[in-house]
mmCIF file of C-alpha atoms in Angstrom:
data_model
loop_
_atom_site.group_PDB
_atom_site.id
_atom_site.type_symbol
_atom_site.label_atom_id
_atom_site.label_comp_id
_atom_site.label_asym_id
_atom_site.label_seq_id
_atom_site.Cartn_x
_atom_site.Cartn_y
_atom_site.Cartn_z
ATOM 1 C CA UNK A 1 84.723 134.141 100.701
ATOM 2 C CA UNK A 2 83.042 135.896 103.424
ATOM 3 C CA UNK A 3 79.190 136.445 103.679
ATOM 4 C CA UNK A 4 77.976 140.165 103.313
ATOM 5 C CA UNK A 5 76.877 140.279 106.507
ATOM 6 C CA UNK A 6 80.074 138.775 108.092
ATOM 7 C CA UNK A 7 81.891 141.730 106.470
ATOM 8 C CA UNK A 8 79.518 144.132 107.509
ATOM 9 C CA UNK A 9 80.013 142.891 111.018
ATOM 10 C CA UNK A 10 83.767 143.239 111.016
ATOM 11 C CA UNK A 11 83.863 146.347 109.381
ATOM 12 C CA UNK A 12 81.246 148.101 112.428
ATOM 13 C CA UNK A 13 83.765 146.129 114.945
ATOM 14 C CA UNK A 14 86.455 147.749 113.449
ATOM 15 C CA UNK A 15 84.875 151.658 113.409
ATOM 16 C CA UNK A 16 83.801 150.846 117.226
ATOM 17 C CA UNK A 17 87.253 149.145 118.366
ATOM 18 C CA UNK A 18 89.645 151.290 120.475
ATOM 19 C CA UNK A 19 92.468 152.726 117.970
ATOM 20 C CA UNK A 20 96.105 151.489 119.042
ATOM 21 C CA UNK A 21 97.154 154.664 120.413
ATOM 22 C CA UNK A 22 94.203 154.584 122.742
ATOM 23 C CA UNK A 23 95.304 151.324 123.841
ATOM 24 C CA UNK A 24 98.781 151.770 123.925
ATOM 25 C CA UNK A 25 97.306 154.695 126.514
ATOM 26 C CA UNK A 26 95.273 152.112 128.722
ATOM 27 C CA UNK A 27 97.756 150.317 128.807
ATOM 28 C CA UNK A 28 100.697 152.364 130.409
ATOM 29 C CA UNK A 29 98.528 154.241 132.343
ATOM 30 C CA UNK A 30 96.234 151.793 133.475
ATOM 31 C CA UNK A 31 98.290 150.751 136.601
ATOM 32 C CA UNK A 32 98.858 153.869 138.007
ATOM 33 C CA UNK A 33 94.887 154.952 137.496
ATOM 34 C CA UNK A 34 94.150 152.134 139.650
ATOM 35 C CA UNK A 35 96.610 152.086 142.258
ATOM 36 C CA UNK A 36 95.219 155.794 142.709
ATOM 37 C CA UNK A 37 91.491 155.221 142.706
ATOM 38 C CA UNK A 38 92.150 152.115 145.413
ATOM 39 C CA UNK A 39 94.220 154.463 147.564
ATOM 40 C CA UNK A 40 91.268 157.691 147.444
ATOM 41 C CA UNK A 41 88.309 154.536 147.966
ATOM 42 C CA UNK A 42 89.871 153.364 150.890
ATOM 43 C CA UNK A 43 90.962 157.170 152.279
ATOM 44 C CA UNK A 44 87.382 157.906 151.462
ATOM 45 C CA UNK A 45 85.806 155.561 154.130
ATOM 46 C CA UNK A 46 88.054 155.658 156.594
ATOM 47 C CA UNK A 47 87.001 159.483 156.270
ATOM 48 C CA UNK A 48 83.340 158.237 156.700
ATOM 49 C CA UNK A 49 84.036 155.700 159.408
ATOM 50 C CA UNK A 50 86.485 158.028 161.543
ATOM 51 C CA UNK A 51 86.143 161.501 160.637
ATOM 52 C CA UNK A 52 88.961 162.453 159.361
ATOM 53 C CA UNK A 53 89.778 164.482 156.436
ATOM 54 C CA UNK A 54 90.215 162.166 153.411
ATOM 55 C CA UNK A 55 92.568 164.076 151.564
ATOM 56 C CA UNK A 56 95.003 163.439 154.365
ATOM 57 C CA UNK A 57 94.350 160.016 155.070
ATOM 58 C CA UNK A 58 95.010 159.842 150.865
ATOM 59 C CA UNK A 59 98.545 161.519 151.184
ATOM 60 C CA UNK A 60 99.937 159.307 154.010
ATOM 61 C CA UNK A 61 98.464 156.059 152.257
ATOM 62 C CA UNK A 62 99.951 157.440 148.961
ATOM 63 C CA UNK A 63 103.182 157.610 150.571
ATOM 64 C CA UNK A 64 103.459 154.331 152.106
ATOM 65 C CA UNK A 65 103.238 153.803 148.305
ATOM 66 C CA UNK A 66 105.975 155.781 146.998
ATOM 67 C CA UNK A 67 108.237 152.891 146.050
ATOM 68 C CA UNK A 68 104.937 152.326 142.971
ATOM 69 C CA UNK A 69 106.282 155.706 141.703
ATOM 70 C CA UNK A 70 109.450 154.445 139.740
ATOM 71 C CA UNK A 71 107.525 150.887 138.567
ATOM 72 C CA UNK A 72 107.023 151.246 134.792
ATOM 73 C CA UNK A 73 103.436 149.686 135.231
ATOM 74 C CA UNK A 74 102.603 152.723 137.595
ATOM 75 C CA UNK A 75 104.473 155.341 136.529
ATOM 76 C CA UNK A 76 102.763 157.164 133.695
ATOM 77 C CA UNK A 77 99.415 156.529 135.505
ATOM 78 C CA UNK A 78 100.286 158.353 138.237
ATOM 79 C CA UNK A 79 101.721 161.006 136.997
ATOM 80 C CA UNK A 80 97.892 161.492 134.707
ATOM 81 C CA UNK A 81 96.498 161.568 138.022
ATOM 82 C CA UNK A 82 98.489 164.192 139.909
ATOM 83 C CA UNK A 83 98.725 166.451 137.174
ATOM 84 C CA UNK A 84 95.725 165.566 135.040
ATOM 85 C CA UNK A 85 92.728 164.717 137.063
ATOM 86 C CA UNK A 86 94.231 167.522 140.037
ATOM 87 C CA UNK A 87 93.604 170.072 137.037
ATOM 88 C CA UNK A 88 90.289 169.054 136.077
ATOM 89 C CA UNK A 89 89.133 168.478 139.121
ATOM 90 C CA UNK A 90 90.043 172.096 140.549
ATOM 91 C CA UNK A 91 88.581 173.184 137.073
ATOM 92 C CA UNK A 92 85.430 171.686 138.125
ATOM 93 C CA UNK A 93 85.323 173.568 141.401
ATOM 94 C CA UNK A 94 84.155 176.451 139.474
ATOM 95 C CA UNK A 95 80.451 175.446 139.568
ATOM 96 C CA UNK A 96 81.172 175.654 143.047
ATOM 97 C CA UNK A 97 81.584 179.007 143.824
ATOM 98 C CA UNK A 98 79.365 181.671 143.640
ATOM 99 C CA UNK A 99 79.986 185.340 143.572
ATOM 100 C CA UNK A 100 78.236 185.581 147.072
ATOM 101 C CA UNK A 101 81.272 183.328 148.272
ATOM 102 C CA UNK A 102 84.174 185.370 146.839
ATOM 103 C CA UNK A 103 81.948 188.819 148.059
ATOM 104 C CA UNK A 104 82.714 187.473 151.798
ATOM 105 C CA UNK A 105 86.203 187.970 151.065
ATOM 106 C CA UNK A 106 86.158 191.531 149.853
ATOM 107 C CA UNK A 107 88.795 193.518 147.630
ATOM 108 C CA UNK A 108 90.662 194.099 150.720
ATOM 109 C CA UNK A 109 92.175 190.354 150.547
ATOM 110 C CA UNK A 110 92.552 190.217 147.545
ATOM 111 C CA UNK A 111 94.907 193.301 147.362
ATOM 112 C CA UNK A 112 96.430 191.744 149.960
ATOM 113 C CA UNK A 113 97.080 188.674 147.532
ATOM 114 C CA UNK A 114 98.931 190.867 145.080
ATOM 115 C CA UNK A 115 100.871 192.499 147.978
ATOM 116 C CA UNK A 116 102.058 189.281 149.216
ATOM 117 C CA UNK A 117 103.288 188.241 146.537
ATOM 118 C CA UNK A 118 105.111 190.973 145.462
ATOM 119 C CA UNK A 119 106.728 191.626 148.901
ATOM 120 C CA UNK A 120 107.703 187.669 148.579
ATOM 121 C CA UNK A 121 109.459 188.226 145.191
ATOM 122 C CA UNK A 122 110.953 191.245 146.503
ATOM 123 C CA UNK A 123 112.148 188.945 149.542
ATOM 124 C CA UNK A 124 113.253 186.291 147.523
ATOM 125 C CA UNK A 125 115.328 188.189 145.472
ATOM 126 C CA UNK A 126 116.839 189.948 148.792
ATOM 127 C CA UNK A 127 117.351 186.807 150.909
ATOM 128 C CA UNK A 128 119.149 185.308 147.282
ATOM 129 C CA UNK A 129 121.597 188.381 147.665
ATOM 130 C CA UNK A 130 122.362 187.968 151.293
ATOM 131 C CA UNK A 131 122.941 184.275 151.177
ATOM 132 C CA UNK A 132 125.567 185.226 148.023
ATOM 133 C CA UNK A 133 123.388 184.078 145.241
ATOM 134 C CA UNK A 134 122.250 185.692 141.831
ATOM 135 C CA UNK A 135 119.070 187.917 141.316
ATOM 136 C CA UNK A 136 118.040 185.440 138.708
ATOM 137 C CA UNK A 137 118.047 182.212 141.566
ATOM 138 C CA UNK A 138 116.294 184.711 143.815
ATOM 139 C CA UNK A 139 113.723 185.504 141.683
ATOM 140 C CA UNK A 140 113.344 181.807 140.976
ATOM 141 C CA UNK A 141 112.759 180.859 144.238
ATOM 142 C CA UNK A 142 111.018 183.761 145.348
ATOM 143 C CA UNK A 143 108.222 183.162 142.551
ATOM 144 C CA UNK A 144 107.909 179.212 143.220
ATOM 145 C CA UNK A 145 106.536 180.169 146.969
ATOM 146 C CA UNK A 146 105.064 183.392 146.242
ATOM 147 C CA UNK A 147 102.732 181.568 143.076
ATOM 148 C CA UNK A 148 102.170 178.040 142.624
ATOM 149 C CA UNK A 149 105.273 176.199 143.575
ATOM 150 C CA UNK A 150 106.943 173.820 140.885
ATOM 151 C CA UNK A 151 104.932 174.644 138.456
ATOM 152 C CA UNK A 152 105.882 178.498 138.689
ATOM 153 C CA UNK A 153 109.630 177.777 139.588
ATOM 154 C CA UNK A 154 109.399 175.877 135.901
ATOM 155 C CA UNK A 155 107.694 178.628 133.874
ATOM 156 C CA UNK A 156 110.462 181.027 135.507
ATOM 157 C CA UNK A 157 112.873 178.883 134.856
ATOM 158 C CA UNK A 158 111.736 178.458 131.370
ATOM 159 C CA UNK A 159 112.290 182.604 131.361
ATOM 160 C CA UNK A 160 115.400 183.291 132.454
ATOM 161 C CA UNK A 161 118.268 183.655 130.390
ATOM 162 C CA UNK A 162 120.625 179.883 131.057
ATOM 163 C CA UNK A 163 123.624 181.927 131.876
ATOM 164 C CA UNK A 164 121.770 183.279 134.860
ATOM 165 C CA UNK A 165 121.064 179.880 136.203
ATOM 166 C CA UNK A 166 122.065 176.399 136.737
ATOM 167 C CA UNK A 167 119.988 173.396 136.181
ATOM 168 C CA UNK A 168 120.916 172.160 139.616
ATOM 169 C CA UNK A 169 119.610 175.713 140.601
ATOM 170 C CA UNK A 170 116.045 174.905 139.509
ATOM 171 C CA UNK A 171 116.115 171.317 140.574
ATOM 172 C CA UNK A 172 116.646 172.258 144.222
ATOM 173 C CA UNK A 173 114.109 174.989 143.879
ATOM 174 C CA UNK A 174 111.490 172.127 142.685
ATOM 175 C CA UNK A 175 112.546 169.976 145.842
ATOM 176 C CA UNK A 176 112.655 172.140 147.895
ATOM 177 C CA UNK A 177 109.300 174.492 146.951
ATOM 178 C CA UNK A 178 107.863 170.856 147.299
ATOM 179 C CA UNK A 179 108.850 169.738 150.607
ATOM 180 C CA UNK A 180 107.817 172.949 151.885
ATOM 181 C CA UNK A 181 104.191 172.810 150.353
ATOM 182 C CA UNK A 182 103.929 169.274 151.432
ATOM 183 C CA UNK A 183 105.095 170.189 155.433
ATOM 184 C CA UNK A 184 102.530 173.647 154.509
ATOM 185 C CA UNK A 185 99.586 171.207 153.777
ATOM 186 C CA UNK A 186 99.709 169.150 157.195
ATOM 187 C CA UNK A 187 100.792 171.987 159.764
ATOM 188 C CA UNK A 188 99.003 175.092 158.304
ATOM 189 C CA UNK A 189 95.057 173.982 159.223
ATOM 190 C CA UNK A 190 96.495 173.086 162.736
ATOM 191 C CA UNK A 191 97.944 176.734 162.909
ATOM 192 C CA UNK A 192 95.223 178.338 161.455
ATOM 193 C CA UNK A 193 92.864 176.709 163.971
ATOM 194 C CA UNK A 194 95.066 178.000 166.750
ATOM 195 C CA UNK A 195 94.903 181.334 165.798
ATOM 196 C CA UNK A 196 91.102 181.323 165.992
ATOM 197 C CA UNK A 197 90.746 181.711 162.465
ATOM 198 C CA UNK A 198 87.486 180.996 161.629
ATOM 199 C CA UNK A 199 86.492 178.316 157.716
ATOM 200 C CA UNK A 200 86.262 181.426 155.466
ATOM 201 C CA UNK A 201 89.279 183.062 157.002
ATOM 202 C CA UNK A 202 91.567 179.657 157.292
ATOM 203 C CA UNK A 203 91.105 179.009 153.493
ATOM 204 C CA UNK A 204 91.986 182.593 152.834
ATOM 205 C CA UNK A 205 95.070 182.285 154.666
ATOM 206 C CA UNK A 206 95.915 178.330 152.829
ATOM 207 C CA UNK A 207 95.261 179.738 149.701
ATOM 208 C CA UNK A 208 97.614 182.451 150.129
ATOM 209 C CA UNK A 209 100.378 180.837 151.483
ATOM 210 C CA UNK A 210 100.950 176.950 150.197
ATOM 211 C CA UNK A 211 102.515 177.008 147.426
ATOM 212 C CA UNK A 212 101.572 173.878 144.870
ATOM 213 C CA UNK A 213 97.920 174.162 144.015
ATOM 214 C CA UNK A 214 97.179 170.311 144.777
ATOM 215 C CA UNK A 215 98.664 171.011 148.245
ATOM 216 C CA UNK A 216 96.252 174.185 148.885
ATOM 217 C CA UNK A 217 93.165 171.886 147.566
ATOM 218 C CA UNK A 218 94.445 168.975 150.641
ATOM 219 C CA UNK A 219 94.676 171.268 153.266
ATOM 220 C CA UNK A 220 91.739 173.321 152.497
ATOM 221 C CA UNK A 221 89.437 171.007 152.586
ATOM 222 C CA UNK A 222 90.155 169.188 155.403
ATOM 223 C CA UNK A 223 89.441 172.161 157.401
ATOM 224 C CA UNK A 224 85.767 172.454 155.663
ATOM 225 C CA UNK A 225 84.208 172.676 152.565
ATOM 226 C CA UNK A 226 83.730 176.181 152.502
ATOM 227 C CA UNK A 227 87.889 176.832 153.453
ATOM 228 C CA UNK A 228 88.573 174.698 150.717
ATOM 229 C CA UNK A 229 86.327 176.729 148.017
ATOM 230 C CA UNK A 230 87.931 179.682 149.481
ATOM 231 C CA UNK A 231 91.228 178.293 149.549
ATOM 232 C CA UNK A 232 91.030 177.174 145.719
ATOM 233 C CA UNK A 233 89.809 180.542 144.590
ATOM 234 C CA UNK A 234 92.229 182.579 146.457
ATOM 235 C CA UNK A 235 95.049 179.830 145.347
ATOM 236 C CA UNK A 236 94.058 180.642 141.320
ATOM 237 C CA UNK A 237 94.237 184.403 142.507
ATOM 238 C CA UNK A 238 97.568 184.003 142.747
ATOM 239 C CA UNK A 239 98.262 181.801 139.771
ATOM 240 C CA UNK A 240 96.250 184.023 137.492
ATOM 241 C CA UNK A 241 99.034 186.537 138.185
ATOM 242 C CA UNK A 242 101.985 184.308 137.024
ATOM 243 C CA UNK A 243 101.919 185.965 133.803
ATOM 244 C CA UNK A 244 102.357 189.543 134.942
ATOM 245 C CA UNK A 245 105.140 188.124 137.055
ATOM 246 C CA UNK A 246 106.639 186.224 133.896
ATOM 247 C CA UNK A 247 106.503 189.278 131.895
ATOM 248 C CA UNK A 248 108.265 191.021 134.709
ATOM 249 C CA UNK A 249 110.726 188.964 134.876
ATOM 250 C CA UNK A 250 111.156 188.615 130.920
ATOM 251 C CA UNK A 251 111.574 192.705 130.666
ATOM 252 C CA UNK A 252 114.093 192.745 133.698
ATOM 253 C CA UNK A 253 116.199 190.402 131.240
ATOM 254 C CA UNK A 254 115.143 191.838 128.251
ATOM 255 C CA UNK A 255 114.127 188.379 126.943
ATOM 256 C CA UNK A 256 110.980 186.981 125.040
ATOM 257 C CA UNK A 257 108.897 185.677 127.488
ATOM 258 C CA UNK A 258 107.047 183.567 123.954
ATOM 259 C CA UNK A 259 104.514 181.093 124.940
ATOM 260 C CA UNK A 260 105.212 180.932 128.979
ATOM 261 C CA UNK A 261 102.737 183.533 129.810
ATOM 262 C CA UNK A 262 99.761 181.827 128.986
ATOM 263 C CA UNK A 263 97.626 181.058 131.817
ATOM 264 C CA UNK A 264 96.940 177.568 132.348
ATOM 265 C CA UNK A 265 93.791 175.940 130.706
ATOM 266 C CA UNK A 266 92.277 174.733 134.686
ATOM 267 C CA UNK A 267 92.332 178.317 135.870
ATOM 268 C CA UNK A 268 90.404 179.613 131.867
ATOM 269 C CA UNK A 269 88.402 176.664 132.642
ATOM 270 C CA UNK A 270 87.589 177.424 136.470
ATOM 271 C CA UNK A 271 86.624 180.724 135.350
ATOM 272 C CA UNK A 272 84.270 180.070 132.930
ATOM 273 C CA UNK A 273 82.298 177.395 134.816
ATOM 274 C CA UNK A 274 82.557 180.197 137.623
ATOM 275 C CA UNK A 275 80.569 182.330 135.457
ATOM 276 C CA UNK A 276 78.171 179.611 134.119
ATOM 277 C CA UNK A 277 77.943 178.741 137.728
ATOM 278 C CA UNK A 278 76.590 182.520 138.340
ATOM 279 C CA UNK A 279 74.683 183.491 134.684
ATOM 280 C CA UNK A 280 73.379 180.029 133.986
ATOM 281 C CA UNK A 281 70.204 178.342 136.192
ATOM 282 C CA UNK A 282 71.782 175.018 136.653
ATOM 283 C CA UNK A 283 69.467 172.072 138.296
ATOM 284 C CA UNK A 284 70.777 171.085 142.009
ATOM 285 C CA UNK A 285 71.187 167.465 141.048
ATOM 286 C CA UNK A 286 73.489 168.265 138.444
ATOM 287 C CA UNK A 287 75.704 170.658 140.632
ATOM 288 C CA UNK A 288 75.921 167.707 143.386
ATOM 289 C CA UNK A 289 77.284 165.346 140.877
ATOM 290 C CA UNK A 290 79.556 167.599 139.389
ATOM 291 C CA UNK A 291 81.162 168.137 142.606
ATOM 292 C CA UNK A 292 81.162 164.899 144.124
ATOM 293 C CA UNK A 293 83.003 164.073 140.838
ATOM 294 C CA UNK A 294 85.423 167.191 141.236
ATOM 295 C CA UNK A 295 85.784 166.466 144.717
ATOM 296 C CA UNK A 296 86.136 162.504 144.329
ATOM 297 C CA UNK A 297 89.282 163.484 141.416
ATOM 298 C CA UNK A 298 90.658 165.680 143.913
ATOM 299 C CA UNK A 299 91.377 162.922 146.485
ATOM 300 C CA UNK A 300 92.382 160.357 143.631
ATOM 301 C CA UNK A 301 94.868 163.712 143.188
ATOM 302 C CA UNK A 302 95.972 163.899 145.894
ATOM 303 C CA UNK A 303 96.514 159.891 146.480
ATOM 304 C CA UNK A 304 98.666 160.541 143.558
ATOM 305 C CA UNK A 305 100.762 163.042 144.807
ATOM 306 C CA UNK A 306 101.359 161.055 148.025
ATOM 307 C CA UNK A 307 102.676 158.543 145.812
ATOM 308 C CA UNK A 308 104.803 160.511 144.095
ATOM 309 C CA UNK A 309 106.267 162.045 147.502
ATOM 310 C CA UNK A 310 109.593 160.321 148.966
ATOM 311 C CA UNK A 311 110.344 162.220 152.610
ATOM 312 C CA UNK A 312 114.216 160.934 151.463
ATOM 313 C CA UNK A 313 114.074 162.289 147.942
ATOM 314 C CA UNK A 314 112.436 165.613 149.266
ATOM 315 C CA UNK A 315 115.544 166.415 151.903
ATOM 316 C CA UNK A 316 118.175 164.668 150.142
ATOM 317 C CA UNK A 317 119.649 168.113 148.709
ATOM 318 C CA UNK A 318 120.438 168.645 152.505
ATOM 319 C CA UNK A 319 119.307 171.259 154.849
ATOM 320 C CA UNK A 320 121.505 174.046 153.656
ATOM 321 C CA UNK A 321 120.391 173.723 150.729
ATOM 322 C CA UNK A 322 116.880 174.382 151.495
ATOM 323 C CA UNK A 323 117.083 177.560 153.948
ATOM 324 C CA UNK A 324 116.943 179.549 151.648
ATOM 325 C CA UNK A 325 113.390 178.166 150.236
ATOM 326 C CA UNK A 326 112.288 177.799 154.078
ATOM 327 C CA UNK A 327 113.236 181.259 155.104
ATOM 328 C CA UNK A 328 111.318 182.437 151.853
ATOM 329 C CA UNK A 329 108.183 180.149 153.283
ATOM 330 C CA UNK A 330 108.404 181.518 156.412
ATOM 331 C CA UNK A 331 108.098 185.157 155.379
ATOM 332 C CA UNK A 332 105.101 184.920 153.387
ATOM 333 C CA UNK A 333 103.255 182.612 155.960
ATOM 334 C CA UNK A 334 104.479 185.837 158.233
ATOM 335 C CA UNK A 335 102.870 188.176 156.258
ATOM 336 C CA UNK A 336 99.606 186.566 155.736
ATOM 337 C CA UNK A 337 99.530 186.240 159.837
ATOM 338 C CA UNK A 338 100.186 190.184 159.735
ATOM 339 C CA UNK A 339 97.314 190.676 157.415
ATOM 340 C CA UNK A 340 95.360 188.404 159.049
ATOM 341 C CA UNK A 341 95.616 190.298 162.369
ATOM 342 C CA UNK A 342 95.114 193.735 160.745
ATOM 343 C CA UNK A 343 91.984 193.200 158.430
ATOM 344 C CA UNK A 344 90.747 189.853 159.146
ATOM 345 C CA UNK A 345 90.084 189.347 162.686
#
């Protein structure tokens, strides 16, 4: 028989111990946690010891990884991190930004964000037509570049009536929105910075152009700090107007748009730490750790992502089979120059 205080011991280790689905958790997502921490550590100081943005040393050491991204040990884990952690850590950004920071920008660019994006459906839908395909595929992959990439090319998806579109439709559009984004993150700062643009305008111009949020966070910041603050906020501009677009979309096919056209819980969350951020006196030492934190889960993010990116995988559709996502990638990068030229510089 055991002694009273025996019991009480094992009763207090039981109420403290881990439950089985937390472990069960740990345990399939454990190895791909840790493969992605390693990979933003050691991006982290080379950064420090050579100067180089981390984010991008992180994606090319993530993809040296990508055969990890099919091993059941690593899977699930990495997956948490690219999705996961990339949302909470752009949700944490919003005790970055102050309203000073978005005044630099002005309502002129961000009218221009709206106009983009329109014109860029309006492309898609056009390009769709004159390359023989449906309104419906247009619109599909008109909205993946114009918003936020997979993501948006999903919720669309989600929208449109099936006899509209093929699942081999939206599976290209994924591929190929993300090959584009990925090519977007490494060769937009370099064209930004020959065009003279200077931080404030550069992350204006990445924000409103790469499609995949996670891609916009890479590129902005390894132009600067402030391009990638800009870059983020102007990037949830345009995600805060997937909605409208899905309710567009759901009365052009007379269809319930139901639950789509929520927005997602990062960008509620960005804007409500925005507006702590702003209302709220908040002590300095807290605001550094909270973005060394956001900005430390962006790089494990992005680590992640690199991961998860096969060059082969991305371009195996062929490239026929991505001009059409190109040409629409092309034309809003276009426009944004236009703008630029006109109100920015």
């Amino acid at each position: 028989m055991s002694h009273p205080d025996q019991r009480a011991l094992e009763a207090d280790a039981t109420v403290h111990a881990p439950t089985p689905r937390l472990l069960n958790w740990m345990q399939t997502h454990r190895g791909g946690i840790a493969l992605s921490v390693t990979i933003a550590l050691a991006s982290s100081f080379l950064a420090e010891h050579y100067g180089a943005p981390a984010m991008l040393f992180a994606l090319l050491i993530g993809m040296a990884f990508n055969f990890m991204n099919d091993m059941p040990q690593t899977a699930q884990g990495i997956s948490f991190c690219s999705r996961t952690l990339l949302r909470l850590g752009v949700a944490l950004l919003g005790l970055r930004l102050t309203f000073a920071d978005v005044s630099q920008l002005g309502i002129t660019p961000m009218v221009g964000v709206v106009a983009m994006l329109v014109l860029t459906l309006i492309g898609g839908v056009a390009f769709a037509r004159v390359f023989g395909r449906t309104t419906a595929f247009g619109l599909l992959t008109g909205g993946s570049v114009a918003i936020c990439g997979a993501s948006a090319a999903m919720a669309i998806a989600a929208v449109l009536p099936r006899k509209y579109l093929k699942e081999e439709d939206v599976l290209l559009t994924v591929v190929g929105v993300t090959a584009m984004s990925t090519l977007a993150m490494i060769a937009y700062p370099v064209l930004f910075r020959y065009l003279g643009l200077a931080d404030i305008e550069s992350g204006y111009m990445i924000g409103a152009t790469i499609h995949d949020v996670a891609q916009v966070v890479g590129a902005g910041y390894s132009v600067s700090d402030t391009a990638g603050d800009i870059a983020t906020f102007t990037k949830l501009l345009r995600v805060a107007l997937l909605p409208v677009v899905l309710t567009a979309v759901a009365i052009i096919f007379r269809k319930e748009a139901g639950g789509t056209a929520g927005l997602p819980w990062f960008v509620v969350a960005f804007i409500v730490l925005m507006g702590v951020r702003n209302l709220v006196p908040l002590p300095d030492g807290l605001l550094t750790h909270v973005n060394e934190t956001s900005r430390f889960l962006l790089v494990v993010a992005i680590s992640a992502l690199g991961v998860k990116t096969s060059l082969q995988r991305l371009f195996a559709p062929g490239v026929r089979g991505l001009i059409l996502i190109a040409i629409n990638t092309l034309f809003l990068l276009l426009q944004a120059i236009v703008f630029a030229h006109i109100f920015l510089l």
